[in-house]
PDB file of C-alpha atoms in Angstrom:
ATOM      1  CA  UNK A  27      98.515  54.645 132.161  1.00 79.00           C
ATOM      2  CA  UNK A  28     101.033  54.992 128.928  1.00 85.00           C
ATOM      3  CA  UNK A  29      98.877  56.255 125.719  1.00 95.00           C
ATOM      4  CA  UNK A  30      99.829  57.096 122.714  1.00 98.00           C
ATOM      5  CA  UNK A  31      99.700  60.854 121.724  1.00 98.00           C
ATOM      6  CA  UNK A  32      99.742  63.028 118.607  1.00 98.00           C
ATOM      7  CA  UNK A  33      99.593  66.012 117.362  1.00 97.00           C
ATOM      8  CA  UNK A  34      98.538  68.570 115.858  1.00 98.00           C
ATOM      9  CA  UNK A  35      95.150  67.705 116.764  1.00 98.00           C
ATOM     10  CA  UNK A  36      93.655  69.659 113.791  1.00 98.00           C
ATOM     11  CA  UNK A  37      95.695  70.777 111.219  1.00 98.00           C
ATOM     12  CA  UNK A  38      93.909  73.116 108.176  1.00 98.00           C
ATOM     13  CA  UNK A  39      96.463  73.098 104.793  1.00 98.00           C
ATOM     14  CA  UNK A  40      96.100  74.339 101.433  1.00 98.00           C
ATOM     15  CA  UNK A  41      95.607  71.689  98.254  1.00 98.00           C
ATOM     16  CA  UNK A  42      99.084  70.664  97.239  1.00 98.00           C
ATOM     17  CA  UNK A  43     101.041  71.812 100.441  1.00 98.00           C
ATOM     18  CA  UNK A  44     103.329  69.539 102.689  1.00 98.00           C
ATOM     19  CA  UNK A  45     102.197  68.238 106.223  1.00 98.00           C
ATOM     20  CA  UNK A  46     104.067  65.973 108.921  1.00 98.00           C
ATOM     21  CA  UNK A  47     101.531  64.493 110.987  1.00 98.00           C
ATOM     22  CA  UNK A  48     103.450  63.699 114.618  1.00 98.00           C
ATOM     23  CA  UNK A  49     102.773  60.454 116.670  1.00 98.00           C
ATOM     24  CA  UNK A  50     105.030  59.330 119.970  1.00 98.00           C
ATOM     25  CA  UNK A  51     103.949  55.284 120.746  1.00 97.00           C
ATOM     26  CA  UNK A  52     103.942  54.138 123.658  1.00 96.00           C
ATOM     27  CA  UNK A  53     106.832  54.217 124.803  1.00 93.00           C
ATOM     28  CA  UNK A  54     107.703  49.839 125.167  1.00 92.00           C
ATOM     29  CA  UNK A  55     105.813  49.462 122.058  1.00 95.00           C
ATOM     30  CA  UNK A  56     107.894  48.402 119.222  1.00 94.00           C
ATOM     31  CA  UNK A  57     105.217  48.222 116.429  1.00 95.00           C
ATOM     32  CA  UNK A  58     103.805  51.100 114.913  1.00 97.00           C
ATOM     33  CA  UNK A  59     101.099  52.098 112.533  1.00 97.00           C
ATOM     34  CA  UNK A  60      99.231  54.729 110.957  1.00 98.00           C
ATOM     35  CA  UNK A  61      95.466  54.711 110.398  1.00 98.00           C
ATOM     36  CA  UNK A  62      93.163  57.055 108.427  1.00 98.00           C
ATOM     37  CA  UNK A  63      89.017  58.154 108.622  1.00 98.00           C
ATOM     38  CA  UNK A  64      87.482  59.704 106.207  1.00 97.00           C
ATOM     39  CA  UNK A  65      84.499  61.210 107.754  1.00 95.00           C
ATOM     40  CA  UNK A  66      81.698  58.845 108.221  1.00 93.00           C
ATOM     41  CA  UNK A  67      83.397  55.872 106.821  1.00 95.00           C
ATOM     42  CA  UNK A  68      85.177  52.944 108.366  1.00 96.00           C
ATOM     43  CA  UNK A  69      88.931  52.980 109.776  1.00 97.00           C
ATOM     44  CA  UNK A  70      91.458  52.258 106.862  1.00 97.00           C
ATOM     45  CA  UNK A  71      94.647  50.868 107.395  1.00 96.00           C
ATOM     46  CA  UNK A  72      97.729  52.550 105.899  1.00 97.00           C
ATOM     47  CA  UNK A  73     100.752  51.442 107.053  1.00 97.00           C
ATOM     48  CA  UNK A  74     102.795  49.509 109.673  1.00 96.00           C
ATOM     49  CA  UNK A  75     106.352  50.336 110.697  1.00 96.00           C
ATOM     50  CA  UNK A  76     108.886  48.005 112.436  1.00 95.00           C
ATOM     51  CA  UNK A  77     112.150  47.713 113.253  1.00 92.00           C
ATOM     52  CA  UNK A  78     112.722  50.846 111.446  1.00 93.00           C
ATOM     53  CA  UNK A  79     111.579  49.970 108.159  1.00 95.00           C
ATOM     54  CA  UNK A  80     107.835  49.657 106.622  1.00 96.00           C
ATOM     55  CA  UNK A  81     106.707  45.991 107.401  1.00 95.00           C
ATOM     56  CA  UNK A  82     103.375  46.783 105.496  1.00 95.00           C
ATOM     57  CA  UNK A  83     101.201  49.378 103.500  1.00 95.00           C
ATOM     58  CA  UNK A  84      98.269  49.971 101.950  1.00 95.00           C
ATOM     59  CA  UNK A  85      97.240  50.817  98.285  1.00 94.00           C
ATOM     60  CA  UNK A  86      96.551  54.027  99.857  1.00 95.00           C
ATOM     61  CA  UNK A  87     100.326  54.658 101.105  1.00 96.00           C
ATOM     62  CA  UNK A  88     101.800  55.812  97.911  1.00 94.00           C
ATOM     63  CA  UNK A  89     104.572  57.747  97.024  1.00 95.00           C
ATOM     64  CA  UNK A  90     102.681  60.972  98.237  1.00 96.00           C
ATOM     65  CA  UNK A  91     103.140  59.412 101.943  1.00 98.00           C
ATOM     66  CA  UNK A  92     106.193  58.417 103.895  1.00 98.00           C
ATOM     67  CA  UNK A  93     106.744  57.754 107.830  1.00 97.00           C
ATOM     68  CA  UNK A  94     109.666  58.245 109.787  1.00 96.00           C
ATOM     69  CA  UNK A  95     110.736  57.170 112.998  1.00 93.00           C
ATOM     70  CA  UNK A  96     113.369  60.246 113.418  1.00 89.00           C
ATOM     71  CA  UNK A  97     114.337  59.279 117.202  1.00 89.00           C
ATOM     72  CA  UNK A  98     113.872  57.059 119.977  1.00 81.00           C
ATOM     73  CA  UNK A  99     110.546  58.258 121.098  1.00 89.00           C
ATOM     74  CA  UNK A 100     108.276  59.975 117.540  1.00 95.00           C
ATOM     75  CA  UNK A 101     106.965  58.347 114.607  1.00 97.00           C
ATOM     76  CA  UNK A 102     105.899  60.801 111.879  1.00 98.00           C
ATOM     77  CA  UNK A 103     103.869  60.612 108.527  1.00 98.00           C
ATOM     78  CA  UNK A 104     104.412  62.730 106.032  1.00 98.00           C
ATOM     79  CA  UNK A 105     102.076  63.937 102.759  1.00 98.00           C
ATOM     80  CA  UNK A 106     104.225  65.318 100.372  1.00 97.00           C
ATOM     81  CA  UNK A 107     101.601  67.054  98.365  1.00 95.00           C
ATOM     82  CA  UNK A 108      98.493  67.124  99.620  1.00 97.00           C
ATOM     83  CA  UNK A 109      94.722  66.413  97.897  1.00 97.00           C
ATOM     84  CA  UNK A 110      91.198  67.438  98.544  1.00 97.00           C
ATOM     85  CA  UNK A 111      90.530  63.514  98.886  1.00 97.00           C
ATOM     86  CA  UNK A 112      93.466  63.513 101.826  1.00 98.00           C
ATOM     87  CA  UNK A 113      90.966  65.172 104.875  1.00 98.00           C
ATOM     88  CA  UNK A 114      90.176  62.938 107.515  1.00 98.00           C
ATOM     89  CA  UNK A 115      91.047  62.027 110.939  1.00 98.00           C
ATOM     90  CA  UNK A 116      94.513  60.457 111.524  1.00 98.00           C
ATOM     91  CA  UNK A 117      95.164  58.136 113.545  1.00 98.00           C
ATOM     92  CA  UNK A 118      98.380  56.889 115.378  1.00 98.00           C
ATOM     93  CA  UNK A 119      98.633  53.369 117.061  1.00 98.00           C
ATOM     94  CA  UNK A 120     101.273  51.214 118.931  1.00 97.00           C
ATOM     95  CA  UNK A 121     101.532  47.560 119.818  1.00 95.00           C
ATOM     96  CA  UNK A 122     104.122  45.726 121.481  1.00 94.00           C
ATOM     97  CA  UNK A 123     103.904  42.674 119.163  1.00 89.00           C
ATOM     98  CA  UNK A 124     102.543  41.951 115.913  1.00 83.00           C
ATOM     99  CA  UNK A 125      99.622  39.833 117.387  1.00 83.00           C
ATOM    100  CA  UNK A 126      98.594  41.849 120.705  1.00 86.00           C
ATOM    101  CA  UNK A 127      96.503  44.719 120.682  1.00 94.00           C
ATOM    102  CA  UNK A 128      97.062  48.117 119.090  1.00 96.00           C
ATOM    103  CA  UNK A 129      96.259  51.397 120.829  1.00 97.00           C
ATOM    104  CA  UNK A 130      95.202  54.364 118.988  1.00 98.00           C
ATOM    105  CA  UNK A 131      96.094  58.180 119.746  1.00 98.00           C
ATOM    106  CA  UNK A 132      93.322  60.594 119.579  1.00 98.00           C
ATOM    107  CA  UNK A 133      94.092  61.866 116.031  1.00 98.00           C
ATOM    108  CA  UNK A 134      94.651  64.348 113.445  1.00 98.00           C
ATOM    109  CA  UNK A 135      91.846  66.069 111.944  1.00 98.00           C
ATOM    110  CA  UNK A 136      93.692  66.658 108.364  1.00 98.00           C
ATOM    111  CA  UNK A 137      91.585  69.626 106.379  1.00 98.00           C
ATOM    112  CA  UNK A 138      92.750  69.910 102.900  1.00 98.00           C
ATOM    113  CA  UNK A 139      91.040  73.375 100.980  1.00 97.00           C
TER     114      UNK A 139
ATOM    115  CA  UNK B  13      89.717  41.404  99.059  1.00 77.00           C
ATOM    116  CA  UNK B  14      89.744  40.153 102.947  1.00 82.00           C
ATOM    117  CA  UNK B  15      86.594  41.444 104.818  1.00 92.00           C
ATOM    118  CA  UNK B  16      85.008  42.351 108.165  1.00 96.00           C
ATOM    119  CA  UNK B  17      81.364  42.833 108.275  1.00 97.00           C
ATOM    120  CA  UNK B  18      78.685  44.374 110.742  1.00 97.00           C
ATOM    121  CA  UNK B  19      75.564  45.713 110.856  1.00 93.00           C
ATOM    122  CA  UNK B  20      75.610  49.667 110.777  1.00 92.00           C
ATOM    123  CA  UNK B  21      72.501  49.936 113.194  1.00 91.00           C
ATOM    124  CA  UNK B  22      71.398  52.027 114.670  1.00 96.00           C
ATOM    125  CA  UNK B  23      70.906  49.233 117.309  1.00 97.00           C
ATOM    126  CA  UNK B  24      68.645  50.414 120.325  1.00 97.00           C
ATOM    127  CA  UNK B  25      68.342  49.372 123.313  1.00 98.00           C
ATOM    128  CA  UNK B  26      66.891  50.304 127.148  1.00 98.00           C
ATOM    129  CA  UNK B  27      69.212  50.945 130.197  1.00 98.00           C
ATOM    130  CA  UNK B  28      69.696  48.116 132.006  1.00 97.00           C
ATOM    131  CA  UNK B  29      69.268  45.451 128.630  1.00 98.00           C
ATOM    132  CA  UNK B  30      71.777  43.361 126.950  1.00 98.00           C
ATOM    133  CA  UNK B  31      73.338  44.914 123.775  1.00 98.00           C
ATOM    134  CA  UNK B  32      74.364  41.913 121.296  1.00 98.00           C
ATOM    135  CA  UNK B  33      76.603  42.985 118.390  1.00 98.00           C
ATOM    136  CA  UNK B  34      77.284  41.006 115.725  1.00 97.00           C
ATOM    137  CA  UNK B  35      80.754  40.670 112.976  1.00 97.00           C
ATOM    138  CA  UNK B  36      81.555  38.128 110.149  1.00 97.00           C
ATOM    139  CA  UNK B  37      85.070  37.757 108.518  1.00 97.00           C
ATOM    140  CA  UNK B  38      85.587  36.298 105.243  1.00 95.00           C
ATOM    141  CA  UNK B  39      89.614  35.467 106.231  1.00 93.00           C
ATOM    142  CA  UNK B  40      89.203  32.105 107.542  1.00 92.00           C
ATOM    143  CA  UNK B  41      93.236  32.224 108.639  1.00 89.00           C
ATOM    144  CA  UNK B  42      92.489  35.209 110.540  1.00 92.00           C
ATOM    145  CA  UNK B  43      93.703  34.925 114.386  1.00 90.00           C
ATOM    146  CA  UNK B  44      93.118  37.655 117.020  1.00 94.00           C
ATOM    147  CA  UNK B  45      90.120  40.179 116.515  1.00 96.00           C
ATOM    148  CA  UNK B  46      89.474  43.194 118.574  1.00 97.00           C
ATOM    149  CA  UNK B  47      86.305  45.245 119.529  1.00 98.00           C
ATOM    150  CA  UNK B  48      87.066  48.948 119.923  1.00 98.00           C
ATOM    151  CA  UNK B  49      84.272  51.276 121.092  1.00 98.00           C
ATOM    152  CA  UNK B  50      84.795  55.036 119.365  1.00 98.00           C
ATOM    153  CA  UNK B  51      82.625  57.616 120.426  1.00 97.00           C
ATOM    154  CA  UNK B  52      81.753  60.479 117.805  1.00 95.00           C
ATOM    155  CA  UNK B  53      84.631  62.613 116.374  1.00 94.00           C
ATOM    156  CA  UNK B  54      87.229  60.108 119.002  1.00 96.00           C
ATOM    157  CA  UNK B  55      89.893  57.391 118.740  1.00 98.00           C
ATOM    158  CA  UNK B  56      89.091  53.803 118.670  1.00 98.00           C
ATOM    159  CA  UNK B  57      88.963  52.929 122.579  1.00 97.00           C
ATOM    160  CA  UNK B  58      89.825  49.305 122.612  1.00 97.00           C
ATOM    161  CA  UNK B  59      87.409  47.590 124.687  1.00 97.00           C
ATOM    162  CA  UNK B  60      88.406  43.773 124.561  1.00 96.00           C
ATOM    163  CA  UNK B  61      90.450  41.109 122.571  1.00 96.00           C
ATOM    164  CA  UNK B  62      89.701  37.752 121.763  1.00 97.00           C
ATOM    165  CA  UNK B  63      91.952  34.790 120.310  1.00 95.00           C
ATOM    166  CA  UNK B  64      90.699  31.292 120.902  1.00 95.00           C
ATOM    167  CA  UNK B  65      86.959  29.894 120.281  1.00 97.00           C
ATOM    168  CA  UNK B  66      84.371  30.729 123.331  1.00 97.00           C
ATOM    169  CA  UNK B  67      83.430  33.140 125.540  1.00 97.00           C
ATOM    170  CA  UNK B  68      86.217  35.968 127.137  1.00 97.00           C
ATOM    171  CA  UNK B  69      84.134  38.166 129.809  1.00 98.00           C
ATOM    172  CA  UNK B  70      85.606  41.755 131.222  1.00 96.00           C
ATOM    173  CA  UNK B  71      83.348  43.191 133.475  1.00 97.00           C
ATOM    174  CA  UNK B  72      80.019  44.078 131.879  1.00 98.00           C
ATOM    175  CA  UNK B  73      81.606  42.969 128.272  1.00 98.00           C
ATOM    176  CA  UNK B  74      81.623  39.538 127.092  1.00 98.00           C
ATOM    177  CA  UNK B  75      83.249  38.654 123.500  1.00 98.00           C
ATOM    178  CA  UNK B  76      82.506  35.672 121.739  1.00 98.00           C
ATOM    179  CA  UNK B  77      84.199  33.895 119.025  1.00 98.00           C
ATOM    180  CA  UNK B  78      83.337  30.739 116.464  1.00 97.00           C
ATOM    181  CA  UNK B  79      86.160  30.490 114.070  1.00 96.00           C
ATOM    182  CA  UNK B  80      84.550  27.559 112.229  1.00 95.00           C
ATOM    183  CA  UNK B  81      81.396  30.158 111.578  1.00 96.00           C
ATOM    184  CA  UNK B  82      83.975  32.832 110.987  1.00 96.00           C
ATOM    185  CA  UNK B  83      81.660  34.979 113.598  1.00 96.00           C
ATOM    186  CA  UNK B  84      82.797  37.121 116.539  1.00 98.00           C
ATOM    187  CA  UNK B  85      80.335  39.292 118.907  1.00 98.00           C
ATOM    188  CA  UNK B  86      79.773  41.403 122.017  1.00 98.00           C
ATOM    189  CA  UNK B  87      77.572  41.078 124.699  1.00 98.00           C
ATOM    190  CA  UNK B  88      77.225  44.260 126.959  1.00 98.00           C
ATOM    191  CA  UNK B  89      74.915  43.444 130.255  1.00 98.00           C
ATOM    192  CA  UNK B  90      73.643  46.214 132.112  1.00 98.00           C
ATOM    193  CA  UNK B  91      73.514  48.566 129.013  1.00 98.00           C
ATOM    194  CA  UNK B  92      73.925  52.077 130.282  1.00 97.00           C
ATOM    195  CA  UNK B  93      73.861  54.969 128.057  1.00 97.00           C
ATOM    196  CA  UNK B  94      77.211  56.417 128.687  1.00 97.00           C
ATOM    197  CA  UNK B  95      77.897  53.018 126.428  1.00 98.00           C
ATOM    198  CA  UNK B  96      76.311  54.913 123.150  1.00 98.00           C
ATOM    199  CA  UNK B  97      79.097  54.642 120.879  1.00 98.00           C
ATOM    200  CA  UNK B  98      79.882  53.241 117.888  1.00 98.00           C
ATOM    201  CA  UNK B  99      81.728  49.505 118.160  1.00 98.00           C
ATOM    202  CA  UNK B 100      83.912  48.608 116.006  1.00 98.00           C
ATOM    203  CA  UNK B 101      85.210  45.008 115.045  1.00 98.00           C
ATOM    204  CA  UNK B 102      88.798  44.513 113.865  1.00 97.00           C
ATOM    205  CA  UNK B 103      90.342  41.472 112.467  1.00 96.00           C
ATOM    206  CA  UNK B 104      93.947  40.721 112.123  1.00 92.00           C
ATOM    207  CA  UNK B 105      95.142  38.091 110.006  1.00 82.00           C
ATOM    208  CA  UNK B 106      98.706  37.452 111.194  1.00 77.00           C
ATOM    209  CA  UNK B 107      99.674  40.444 108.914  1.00 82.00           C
ATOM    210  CA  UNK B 108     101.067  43.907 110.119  1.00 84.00           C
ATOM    211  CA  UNK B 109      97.607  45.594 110.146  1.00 90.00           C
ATOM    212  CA  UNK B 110      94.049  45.559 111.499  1.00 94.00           C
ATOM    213  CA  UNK B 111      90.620  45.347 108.935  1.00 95.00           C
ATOM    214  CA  UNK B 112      88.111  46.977 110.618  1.00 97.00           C
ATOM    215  CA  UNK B 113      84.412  46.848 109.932  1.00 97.00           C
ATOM    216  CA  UNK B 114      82.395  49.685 109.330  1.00 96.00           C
ATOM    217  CA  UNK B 115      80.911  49.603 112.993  1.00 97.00           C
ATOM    218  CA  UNK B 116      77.248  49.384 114.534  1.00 98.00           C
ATOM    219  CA  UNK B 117      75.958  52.229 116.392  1.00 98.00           C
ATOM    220  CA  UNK B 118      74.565  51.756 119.805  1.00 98.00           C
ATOM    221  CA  UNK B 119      71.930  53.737 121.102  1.00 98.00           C
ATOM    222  CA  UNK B 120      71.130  53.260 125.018  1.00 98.00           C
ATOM    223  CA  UNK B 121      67.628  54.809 125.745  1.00 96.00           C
ATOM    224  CA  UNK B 122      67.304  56.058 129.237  1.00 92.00           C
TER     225      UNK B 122
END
């Protein structure tokens, strides 16, 4: 069965450093999105990606973020400079239409120190 | 500020009962809603979707969904306690993104 995958699974960075959190959809899905948890709270969405541009985002996606679909098969987030306040689980989803369900990777565990 | 609620729990229940969890949305335009199941430190597993008013059933999972009450639940017969997770509800409001509610923990007592 297709799923969507990511990695790193954990990745440990220092306050202020760059990270590229890596997703690849599946692989008919054409809608793409990006998802954070902070620990113990509820999913939050960030942003949604289509057709090669952002089709949505979140007052959390600002200019410290940015995706990228950089070929035919990964989608990528990026934190430019990362905060304390950025840790939490990432996570990657796909959907082949706007209204059918999205599936969710099994994350990135972001640790900013 | 568009809103998905549920109860945090922790709901119990014995093996073998019927788990009944609840959601309320405060977008009355919303249109599809989703329950995903996420066990601790794991992905959102998505367990069913639901689009028009009534009753969908999957197996031991039934979802059901009143628009006009803004109201959407999720009936799981035969409890068993492999299904102690947390559920969460999502909502999607014809936009490009889910709102999820915080999620209800279930607790299946053996």
């Amino acid at each position: 069965e297709p799923e969507v995958t990511q990695t790193p699974s954990h990745q440990v960075t220092q306050m202020g450093q760059e990270v590229i959190l890596r997703c690849v959809p599946i692989s008919n899905h054409l809608y793409f999105y990006w998802y954070r948890q902070i620990l113990g709270q509820k999913v939050e969405f960030l942003v949604s990606f289509y057709n090669n541009e952002i089709s949505e985002k979140s007052e959390i996606f600002d200019d410290q973020f940015s995706v990228e679909r950089p070929d035919g098969s990964n989608f990528t987030l990026k934190i430019r400079s990362t905060k304390l306040e950025d840790s939490a689980m990432y996570f990657c989803a796909s959907s082949f239409n706007r209204e059918n369900e999205q599936y969710f990777g099994p994350g990135t565990r972001l640790t900013v120190t | 500020q568009k809103e998905v609620e549920q109860n945090s729990g922790p709901l119990s229940v014995p093996e073998g009962a019927i788990a009944s969890l609840n959601c309320t949305y405060s977008d009355r335009g919303s249109q599809s809603f989703f329950w995903y199941r996420q066990y601790s430190g794991k992905s959102p597993e998505l367990i069913m979707s639901i689009y028009s008013n009534g009753d969908k059933e999957d197996g031991r999972f039934t979802a059901q969904l009143n628009k006009a009450s803004q109201y959407v639940s999720l009936l799981i017969r035969d409890s068993q306690p492999s299904d102690s997770a947390t559920y969460l509800c999502a909502v999607n409001s014809g936009t490009y993104k889910y709102i999820f509610g915080t999620g209800t923990r279930l607790k299946v007592l053996a």
